[in-house]
Amino acid sequence: MDSGVEALIKYKMFIGGEWVDSVSGETFESYNPYTAQPWALMPKGGADDVDHAVEAADKAFNSGEWPALTATARGHMIRKFADLISERADHLAQIEVRDNGKLIAEMNAQCKYLAQWYYYYAGLCDKIEGSVIPIDKPGHFNYTVWEPLGVCACIVPWNSPLLLLAWKLAPLLAAGNTAVIKPSEYTSASTLEFMKIVEQVFPPGVINVVTGFGAEAGSPLVDHPKVAKVAFTGSDVTGSAIYAQAAKHMKKVTMELGGKSPNIVFADAHIDNAVKGVISGIFAATGQTCIAGSRLLVQKSIHDEFVEKLVELGRSAKIGDPSSFDTQVGPVTNVPQFKKVLDYIDIAKGEGAEAVLGGGTPNGPEIGEGWFVEPTIFTGVKNEMRIAQEEVFGPVLSVIPFEDDDEAIKVGNDVIYGLAAGVWTQNIGRAITMAEKLRAGTVWVNTYRAVSYLSPFGGYKKSGIGRESGKEMIKEYLQHKSVWIETSNAEAPNPFVLR
Ligand code: NAD
């Protein structure tokens, strides 16, 4: 190590139970967003690496120990995996912070909670049951079974790599599938560290990782004929391209995409709680979360008072080193995203919105060389402005006043997305009506950003297809087979007529 530059840690991919370099031998650097310095080298995977990984996953799906396990034994294996994840949670959290710049306080809690997805779906393994159908054709017995799909591709973004992976990997394993994971090129390290746990538990080939870029590693994975399903989390633009590509092969997909979620505050809300909820909805994780409550709809009668309190709390946020437990706002994860957020701030100003908080980059010794954007609040925003319609994925809040419930619903729903919404009111009837009328996969009332392995998560409209978490969604990784058996031994009927 010299002049403060970190020695690069060299990672390998995990394919067929082995640690390998890319076939091309090429690598790329992974950066620490706080120091803006590279800290790790990742193999730059391509179509050949994808092919090796899919072949390994296909072999593990069709032969050897994994398909021979009883459902109960599969559950035990996943439970053992969950135990080891819990033991390694602190280490995984540190890697996440180093690679994606999110706060250690949040990553610690997230990595400790990760194991719950694996425990939960481990319990479901031996509760995947078909049924006997009381069939209407005399002399026939008909039953159904749920079968795994085969090799599932998991394509994951950079904001919460291991959590968003757990939402896919835990149920797909419980259903008996195998996996090829393509983490984000910005945050591959935690997934590779995670494979050090995988190799202690699962037979070779059940879980594989190819690192690399979207076009070179992600696209061949979606295109591979032996991949049965693509589970994707990322932007709606990439999601649409993957959906179209998967359609060519009639692959199944789940898509968890972007959002522009309204956080709606009525005059009858518990105001101080609402202020905290709105701040946590947009500035936690530096706004780099699909569920960011990036449009604040606030009732006109409390607009000025509410904005004043927001600005006061937002201004007090401690910005700095994400590995410090008392830091409240960390850096943006990568340079393109940093530029994109600053571009949107300029767009908002150009559209006539007023930055009543932030609106630029902070400075000071605690910022270092990192990619920081100030927590920013815009007032004077109209819902048709780009800053109110497009996903920024950064710490930028647009405040839009509304008159009454009808207007809140109309404006709340007037975006292409429908991932989440928040409602702040002490009127239970209003809360229920808003929950019914808002076109979003999750509605929070007097809370925000709560997620659980028990409750379905996913988007309406352009925010996605399918759901993750909860017991119903295991069917996203299964297919339903109907089996007919002739039981009467009667003479076969006219072969040219449908029975
Ligand atoms: P992205 O769409 O740019 O990339 C996501 C992943 O797709 C990466 O691994 C990338 O390498 C890969 N990829 C890119 N092009 C590809 C292609 N042609 N074929 C196959 N793979 C390809 O998203 P991002 O910038 O990493 O993440 C931010 C986005 O993710 C935001 O829009 C955010 O809202 C969304 N997100 C959604 C959820 C959710 O659950 N709904 C959660 C987190 C993030």
JSON list of C-alpha atoms and ligand atoms in Angstrom, two decimals, residues 102 154-160 164 167-168 182-188 210 212-223 230 232-239 241-242 245 255-260 287-292 334 337 340 391-393 417 419 457-459 462-464 468, ligand 1:
[
{"chain": "A", "resi": 102, "resn": "LYS", "atom": "CA", "xyz": [-24.59, 2.23, 2.07]},
{"chain": "A", "resi": 154, "resn": "CYS", "atom": "CA", "xyz": [-30.92, -14.01, -10.97]},
{"chain": "A", "resi": 155, "resn": "ILE", "atom": "CA", "xyz": [-29.92, -10.57, -12.23]},
{"chain": "A", "resi": 156, "resn": "VAL", "atom": "CA", "xyz": [-29.45, -8.11, -9.40]},
{"chain": "A", "resi": 157, "resn": "PRO", "atom": "CA", "xyz": [-28.79, -4.33, -9.10]},
{"chain": "A", "resi": 158, "resn": "TRP", "atom": "CA", "xyz": [-26.31, -2.50, -6.88]},
{"chain": "A", "resi": 159, "resn": "ASN", "atom": "CA", "xyz": [-28.40, -0.96, -4.17]},
{"chain": "A", "resi": 160, "resn": "SER", "atom": "CA", "xyz": [-29.05, -3.95, -1.86]},
{"chain": "A", "resi": 164, "resn": "LEU", "atom": "CA", "xyz": [-32.50, -8.59, -3.42]},
{"chain": "A", "resi": 167, "resn": "TRP", "atom": "CA", "xyz": [-35.74, -12.62, -2.45]},
{"chain": "A", "resi": 168, "resn": "LYS", "atom": "CA", "xyz": [-34.95, -14.77, -5.50]},
{"chain": "A", "resi": 182, "resn": "LYS", "atom": "CA", "xyz": [-25.24, -12.06, -12.28]},
{"chain": "A", "resi": 183, "resn": "PRO", "atom": "CA", "xyz": [-24.60, -9.35, -9.67]},
{"chain": "A", "resi": 184, "resn": "SER", "atom": "CA", "xyz": [-24.23, -5.71, -10.60]},
{"chain": "A", "resi": 185, "resn": "GLU", "atom": "CA", "xyz": [-20.87, -4.76, -12.06]},
{"chain": "A", "resi": 186, "resn": "TYR", "atom": "CA", "xyz": [-20.70, -2.06, -9.34]},
{"chain": "A", "resi": 187, "resn": "THR", "atom": "CA", "xyz": [-21.24, -4.37, -6.36]},
{"chain": "A", "resi": 188, "resn": "SER", "atom": "CA", "xyz": [-20.18, -7.96, -7.05]},
{"chain": "A", "resi": 210, "resn": "VAL", "atom": "CA", "xyz": [-20.80, -14.88, -13.23]},
{"chain": "A", "resi": 212, "resn": "GLY", "atom": "CA", "xyz": [-19.40, -8.78, -15.45]},
{"chain": "A", "resi": 213, "resn": "PHE", "atom": "CA", "xyz": [-21.38, -6.17, -17.32]},
{"chain": "A", "resi": 214, "resn": "GLY", "atom": "CA", "xyz": [-24.96, -6.21, -18.52]},
{"chain": "A", "resi": 215, "resn": "ALA", "atom": "CA", "xyz": [-24.37, -6.51, -22.25]},
{"chain": "A", "resi": 216, "resn": "GLU", "atom": "CA", "xyz": [-21.46, -8.99, -21.98]},
{"chain": "A", "resi": 217, "resn": "ALA", "atom": "CA", "xyz": [-22.59, -11.26, -19.12]},
{"chain": "A", "resi": 218, "resn": "GLY", "atom": "CA", "xyz": [-26.25, -10.40, -18.37]},
{"chain": "A", "resi": 219, "resn": "SER", "atom": "CA", "xyz": [-27.57, -10.55, -21.91]},
{"chain": "A", "resi": 220, "resn": "PRO", "atom": "CA", "xyz": [-26.07, -13.99, -22.83]},
{"chain": "A", "resi": 221, "resn": "LEU", "atom": "CA", "xyz": [-27.49, -15.32, -19.57]},
{"chain": "A", "resi": 222, "resn": "VAL", "atom": "CA", "xyz": [-31.01, -14.16, -20.49]},
{"chain": "A", "resi": 223, "resn": "ASP", "atom": "CA", "xyz": [-30.51, -15.61, -23.97]},
{"chain": "A", "resi": 230, "resn": "VAL", "atom": "CA", "xyz": [-35.15, -14.84, -15.41]},
{"chain": "A", "resi": 232, "resn": "PHE", "atom": "CA", "xyz": [-34.62, -9.54, -12.47]},
{"chain": "A", "resi": 233, "resn": "THR", "atom": "CA", "xyz": [-34.37, -6.49, -10.24]},
{"chain": "A", "resi": 234, "resn": "GLY", "atom": "CA", "xyz": [-33.22, -3.24, -11.79]},
{"chain": "A", "resi": 235, "resn": "SER", "atom": "CA", "xyz": [-34.37, -0.33, -13.88]},
{"chain": "A", "resi": 236, "resn": "ASP", "atom": "CA", "xyz": [-37.50, -0.46, -16.03]},
{"chain": "A", "resi": 237, "resn": "VAL", "atom": "CA", "xyz": [-35.45, 0.25, -19.17]},
{"chain": "A", "resi": 238, "resn": "THR", "atom": "CA", "xyz": [-33.23, -2.81, -18.64]},
{"chain": "A", "resi": 239, "resn": "GLY", "atom": "CA", "xyz": [-36.24, -4.80, -17.45]},
{"chain": "A", "resi": 241, "resn": "ALA", "atom": "CA", "xyz": [-35.12, -5.19, -22.78]},
{"chain": "A", "resi": 242, "resn": "ILE", "atom": "CA", "xyz": [-34.75, -8.41, -20.77]},
{"chain": "A", "resi": 245, "resn": "GLN", "atom": "CA", "xyz": [-35.32, -11.04, -24.98]},
{"chain": "A", "resi": 255, "resn": "MET", "atom": "CA", "xyz": [-39.45, -8.18, -12.78]},
{"chain": "A", "resi": 256, "resn": "GLU", "atom": "CA", "xyz": [-38.88, -5.87, -9.82]},
{"chain": "A", "resi": 257, "resn": "LEU", "atom": "CA", "xyz": [-38.37, -2.47, -11.39]},
{"chain": "A", "resi": 258, "resn": "GLY", "atom": "CA", "xyz": [-38.27, 1.19, -10.53]},
{"chain": "A", "resi": 259, "resn": "GLY", "atom": "CA", "xyz": [-40.66, 3.52, -8.77]},
{"chain": "A", "resi": 260, "resn": "LYS", "atom": "CA", "xyz": [-41.72, 7.12, -8.23]},
{"chain": "A", "resi": 287, "resn": "GLY", "atom": "CA", "xyz": [-32.43, 7.74, -1.90]},
{"chain": "A", "resi": 288, "resn": "GLN", "atom": "CA", "xyz": [-30.99, 4.74, -3.74]},
{"chain": "A", "resi": 289, "resn": "THR", "atom": "CA", "xyz": [-33.93, 2.51, -3.16]},
{"chain": "A", "resi": 290, "resn": "CYS", "atom": "CA", "xyz": [-36.70, 1.45, -5.50]},
{"chain": "A", "resi": 291, "resn": "ILE", "atom": "CA", "xyz": [-39.29, 2.29, -2.83]},
{"chain": "A", "resi": 292, "resn": "ALA", "atom": "CA", "xyz": [-38.01, 5.83, -2.26]},
{"chain": "A", "resi": 334, "resn": "ASN", "atom": "CA", "xyz": [-21.19, 4.96, -8.58]},
{"chain": "A", "resi": 337, "resn": "GLN", "atom": "CA", "xyz": [-25.46, 7.53, -10.80]},
{"chain": "A", "resi": 340, "resn": "LYS", "atom": "CA", "xyz": [-27.44, 11.34, -13.08]},
{"chain": "A", "resi": 391, "resn": "GLU", "atom": "CA", "xyz": [-36.95, 8.00, -11.16]},
{"chain": "A", "resi": 392, "resn": "VAL", "atom": "CA", "xyz": [-33.88, 9.86, -9.83]},
{"chain": "A", "resi": 393, "resn": "PHE", "atom": "CA", "xyz": [-32.66, 7.13, -7.46]},
{"chain": "A", "resi": 417, "resn": "TYR", "atom": "CA", "xyz": [-44.85, 3.41, -11.88]},
{"chain": "A", "resi": 419, "resn": "LEU", "atom": "CA", "xyz": [-44.28, 0.17, -6.66]},
{"chain": "A", "resi": 457, "resn": "PHE", "atom": "CA", "xyz": [-43.56, -7.24, -2.63]},
{"chain": "A", "resi": 458, "resn": "GLY", "atom": "CA", "xyz": [-43.77, -6.08, -6.22]},
{"chain": "A", "resi": 459, "resn": "GLY", "atom": "CA", "xyz": [-45.06, -3.50, -8.61]},
{"chain": "A", "resi": 462, "resn": "LYS", "atom": "CA", "xyz": [-44.22, -0.28, -15.05]},
{"chain": "A", "resi": 463, "resn": "SER", "atom": "CA", "xyz": [-42.84, -1.23, -11.63]},
{"chain": "A", "resi": 464, "resn": "GLY", "atom": "CA", "xyz": [-42.84, -4.89, -12.49]},
{"chain": "A", "resi": 468, "resn": "GLU", "atom": "CA", "xyz": [-41.30, -11.60, -4.28]},
{"chain": "B", "resi": 1, "resn": "NAD", "atom": "P1", "xyz": [-29.85, -1.73, -14.07]},
{"chain": "B", "resi": 1, "resn": "NAD", "atom": "O1", "xyz": [-31.15, -2.06, -14.70]},
{"chain": "B", "resi": 1, "resn": "NAD", "atom": "O2", "xyz": [-28.94, -0.81, -14.77]},
{"chain": "B", "resi": 1, "resn": "NAD", "atom": "O3", "xyz": [-28.99, -3.06, -13.81]},
{"chain": "B", "resi": 1, "resn": "NAD", "atom": "C1", "xyz": [-29.49, -4.13, -13.06]},
{"chain": "B", "resi": 1, "resn": "NAD", "atom": "C2", "xyz": [-28.74, -5.39, -13.43]},
{"chain": "B", "resi": 1, "resn": "NAD", "atom": "O4", "xyz": [-29.02, -5.73, -14.79]},
{"chain": "B", "resi": 1, "resn": "NAD", "atom": "C3", "xyz": [-27.22, -5.28, -13.33]},
{"chain": "B", "resi": 1, "resn": "NAD", "atom": "O5", "xyz": [-26.70, -6.50, -12.82]},
{"chain": "B", "resi": 1, "resn": "NAD", "atom": "C4", "xyz": [-26.80, -5.10, -14.77]},
{"chain": "B", "resi": 1, "resn": "NAD", "atom": "O6", "xyz": [-25.49, -5.52, -15.06]},
{"chain": "B", "resi": 1, "resn": "NAD", "atom": "C5", "xyz": [-27.81, -5.98, -15.48]},
{"chain": "B", "resi": 1, "resn": "NAD", "atom": "N1", "xyz": [-28.02, -5.65, -16.90]},
{"chain": "B", "resi": 1, "resn": "NAD", "atom": "C6", "xyz": [-27.89, -4.47, -17.52]},
{"chain": "B", "resi": 1, "resn": "NAD", "atom": "N2", "xyz": [-28.19, -4.59, -18.83]},
{"chain": "B", "resi": 1, "resn": "NAD", "atom": "C7", "xyz": [-28.52, -5.89, -19.04]},
{"chain": "B", "resi": 1, "resn": "NAD", "atom": "C8", "xyz": [-28.94, -6.64, -20.18]},
{"chain": "B", "resi": 1, "resn": "NAD", "atom": "N3", "xyz": [-29.09, -6.08, -21.38]},
{"chain": "B", "resi": 1, "resn": "NAD", "atom": "N4", "xyz": [-29.21, -7.95, -20.03]},
{"chain": "B", "resi": 1, "resn": "NAD", "atom": "C9", "xyz": [-29.10, -8.55, -18.82]},
{"chain": "B", "resi": 1, "resn": "NAD", "atom": "N5", "xyz": [-28.69, -7.89, -17.71]},
{"chain": "B", "resi": 1, "resn": "NAD", "atom": "C10", "xyz": [-28.41, -6.57, -17.81]},
{"chain": "B", "resi": 1, "resn": "NAD", "atom": "O7", "xyz": [-30.22, -1.21, -12.61]},
{"chain": "B", "resi": 1, "resn": "NAD", "atom": "P2", "xyz": [-29.24, -0.60, -11.52]},
{"chain": "B", "resi": 1, "resn": "NAD", "atom": "O8", "xyz": [-28.86, 0.76, -11.97]},
{"chain": "B", "resi": 1, "resn": "NAD", "atom": "O9", "xyz": [-28.20, -1.60, -11.16]},
{"chain": "B", "resi": 1, "resn": "NAD", "atom": "O10", "xyz": [-30.24, -0.48, -10.26]},
{"chain": "B", "resi": 1, "resn": "NAD", "atom": "C11", "xyz": [-31.09, 0.59, -10.07]},
{"chain": "B", "resi": 1, "resn": "NAD", "atom": "C12", "xyz": [-32.49, 0.28, -10.56]},
{"chain": "B", "resi": 1, "resn": "NAD", "atom": "O11", "xyz": [-32.99, -0.89, -9.90]},
{"chain": "B", "resi": 1, "resn": "NAD", "atom": "C13", "xyz": [-33.48, 1.37, -10.23]},
{"chain": "B", "resi": 1, "resn": "NAD", "atom": "O12", "xyz": [-34.32, 1.64, -11.33]},
{"chain": "B", "resi": 1, "resn": "NAD", "atom": "C14", "xyz": [-34.29, 0.79, -9.08]},
{"chain": "B", "resi": 1, "resn": "NAD", "atom": "O13", "xyz": [-35.57, 1.32, -8.92]},
{"chain": "B", "resi": 1, "resn": "NAD", "atom": "C15", "xyz": [-34.31, -0.65, -9.42]},
{"chain": "B", "resi": 1, "resn": "NAD", "atom": "N6", "xyz": [-34.59, -1.46, -8.22]},
{"chain": "B", "resi": 1, "resn": "NAD", "atom": "C16", "xyz": [-35.80, -2.07, -8.10]},
{"chain": "B", "resi": 1, "resn": "NAD", "atom": "C17", "xyz": [-36.10, -2.79, -6.95]},
{"chain": "B", "resi": 1, "resn": "NAD", "atom": "C18", "xyz": [-37.42, -3.50, -6.78]},
{"chain": "B", "resi": 1, "resn": "NAD", "atom": "O14", "xyz": [-37.49, -4.43, -6.00]},
{"chain": "B", "resi": 1, "resn": "NAD", "atom": "N7", "xyz": [-38.46, -3.12, -7.48]},
{"chain": "B", "resi": 1, "resn": "NAD", "atom": "C19", "xyz": [-35.16, -2.91, -5.95]},
{"chain": "B", "resi": 1, "resn": "NAD", "atom": "C20", "xyz": [-33.94, -2.27, -6.10]},
{"chain": "B", "resi": 1, "resn": "NAD", "atom": "C21", "xyz": [-33.65, -1.56, -7.26]}
]
